[in-house]
């Protein structure tokens, strides 16, 4: 066959009617992957994009983020970019279709949120008050097929 001899990871194989492998390629992992990548962001009361494609790729992925700090007390929310969700303050974000936590400028303040990226690896975030210098870390992610 024309398959290149090699070691493949999370293999995608095509087998013909005679049982021969006619194509092989590396696939994507379907398990949770630890990341540890992160940066800081500023949030306002309007949704803003957070492009995570450099970490999770340009695809849909489940992500878990750890958030800390910020310049002001705010309820911080994340959601898939391609979904219309508006949390009602000071509601429990989980009941409104978003994931959220409370952030303040107190040392150690923060929380963990989860969401799904859009098909380009982007999520959106907002707060009930503007806050700068929020640190985020992508704890883990899973590419969705």
XYZ file of C-alpha atoms in Angstrom:
145
model
C 0.000 0.000 0.000
C 1.005 3.646 -0.090
C 0.964 4.010 3.694
C 4.217 5.457 5.040
C 5.857 3.216 7.638
C 5.796 5.166 10.915
C 4.460 5.253 14.436
C 1.064 6.973 14.560
C -0.630 8.533 17.590
C -4.392 8.188 18.171
C -4.478 6.540 14.787
C -7.050 7.094 12.044
C -6.946 4.097 9.685
C -8.650 3.231 6.409
C -8.841 -0.482 5.594
C -9.897 -1.811 2.162
C -12.098 -4.851 1.462
C -9.050 -7.134 1.441
C -8.093 -6.009 4.963
C -5.133 -3.896 3.850
C -4.418 -0.542 5.483
C -4.691 2.002 2.677
C -4.366 5.197 4.709
C -3.067 6.110 8.153
C -2.806 9.424 9.971
C -2.420 10.831 13.436
C -5.712 11.529 15.161
C -6.595 13.807 18.028
C -6.760 12.764 21.633
C -10.193 12.139 23.066
C -9.019 12.331 26.666
C -8.563 15.315 28.951
C -5.223 16.997 28.339
C -3.433 19.042 31.014
C -2.422 22.445 29.686
C -1.153 24.940 32.270
C -1.094 27.706 29.664
C -2.580 31.038 30.576
C -2.310 34.800 30.665
C -4.245 37.732 32.027
C -7.361 39.439 30.762
C -9.624 42.373 31.475
C -13.376 42.024 31.620
C -16.297 44.410 31.218
C -20.059 44.070 31.464
C -20.269 43.071 27.777
C -19.135 39.720 26.435
C -15.601 39.734 24.991
C -13.779 36.986 23.092
C -11.016 34.893 24.613
C -9.260 32.972 21.844
C -7.985 29.656 23.217
C -7.163 28.125 19.826
C -3.430 28.395 20.539
C -3.998 25.884 23.348
C -6.977 23.746 22.290
C -6.720 24.112 18.491
C -9.234 25.544 16.031
C -12.073 23.242 16.996
C -14.728 22.667 19.624
C -13.269 21.713 22.989
C -14.358 21.338 26.591
C -12.163 23.618 28.737
C -11.629 24.052 32.470
C -10.163 27.414 33.513
C -8.809 28.576 36.874
C -9.289 32.316 37.431
C -7.734 34.498 40.121
C -7.495 38.116 41.141
C -8.585 41.210 39.338
C -8.792 44.875 40.241
C -12.415 44.841 41.440
C -15.037 42.533 42.886
C -16.957 40.967 40.012
C -19.032 37.954 39.163
C -17.157 36.448 36.222
C -18.928 34.343 33.592
C -17.831 32.306 30.547
C -19.847 30.764 27.722
C -19.428 29.325 24.233
C -19.044 32.197 21.750
C -21.731 30.843 19.459
C -24.416 30.658 22.177
C -26.648 33.463 23.442
C -26.707 33.317 27.226
C -27.204 36.185 29.641
C -26.752 35.502 33.354
C -28.989 37.352 35.763
C -26.966 38.957 38.543
C -26.484 37.860 41.275
C -27.803 34.498 40.141
C -26.083 31.169 40.358
C -24.447 31.104 36.934
C -24.955 27.373 36.564
C -28.711 27.843 36.506
C -28.447 30.337 33.645
C -26.433 28.228 31.207
C -23.105 29.869 31.940
C -20.292 28.926 34.267
C -19.056 31.543 36.700
C -17.222 32.436 39.865
C -16.707 35.434 42.124
C -13.399 37.312 41.782
C -11.993 40.035 44.009
C -8.682 41.783 44.545
C -8.193 39.809 47.771
C -5.161 37.493 47.647
C -6.166 33.954 46.712
C -9.586 34.979 45.400
C -10.733 32.959 42.449
C -12.468 29.903 41.156
C -12.759 27.288 38.454
C -15.141 27.538 35.507
C -15.909 25.185 32.625
C -17.319 25.782 29.174
C -17.183 24.675 25.537
C -15.342 26.640 22.849
C -16.931 27.438 19.523
C -15.669 25.628 16.405
C -12.707 28.048 16.228
C -11.508 27.532 19.816
C -13.029 30.771 21.174
C -15.069 31.415 24.328
C -16.583 34.614 25.680
C -16.392 36.189 29.140
C -17.944 39.076 31.035
C -18.430 40.339 34.563
C -21.101 42.251 36.373
C -18.415 44.937 36.978
C -15.296 45.804 34.967
C -12.080 44.308 36.320
C -8.493 44.317 35.036
C -5.585 41.970 35.624
C -7.583 38.761 35.980
C -5.260 35.772 35.623
C -6.507 32.651 33.879
C -4.945 29.232 33.453
C -6.293 26.497 31.185
C -6.161 23.577 33.596
C -7.291 20.999 31.081
C -9.198 20.580 27.843
C -10.674 17.878 25.654
C -11.124 18.230 21.916
C -14.672 17.258 20.944
C -15.434 15.326 17.795
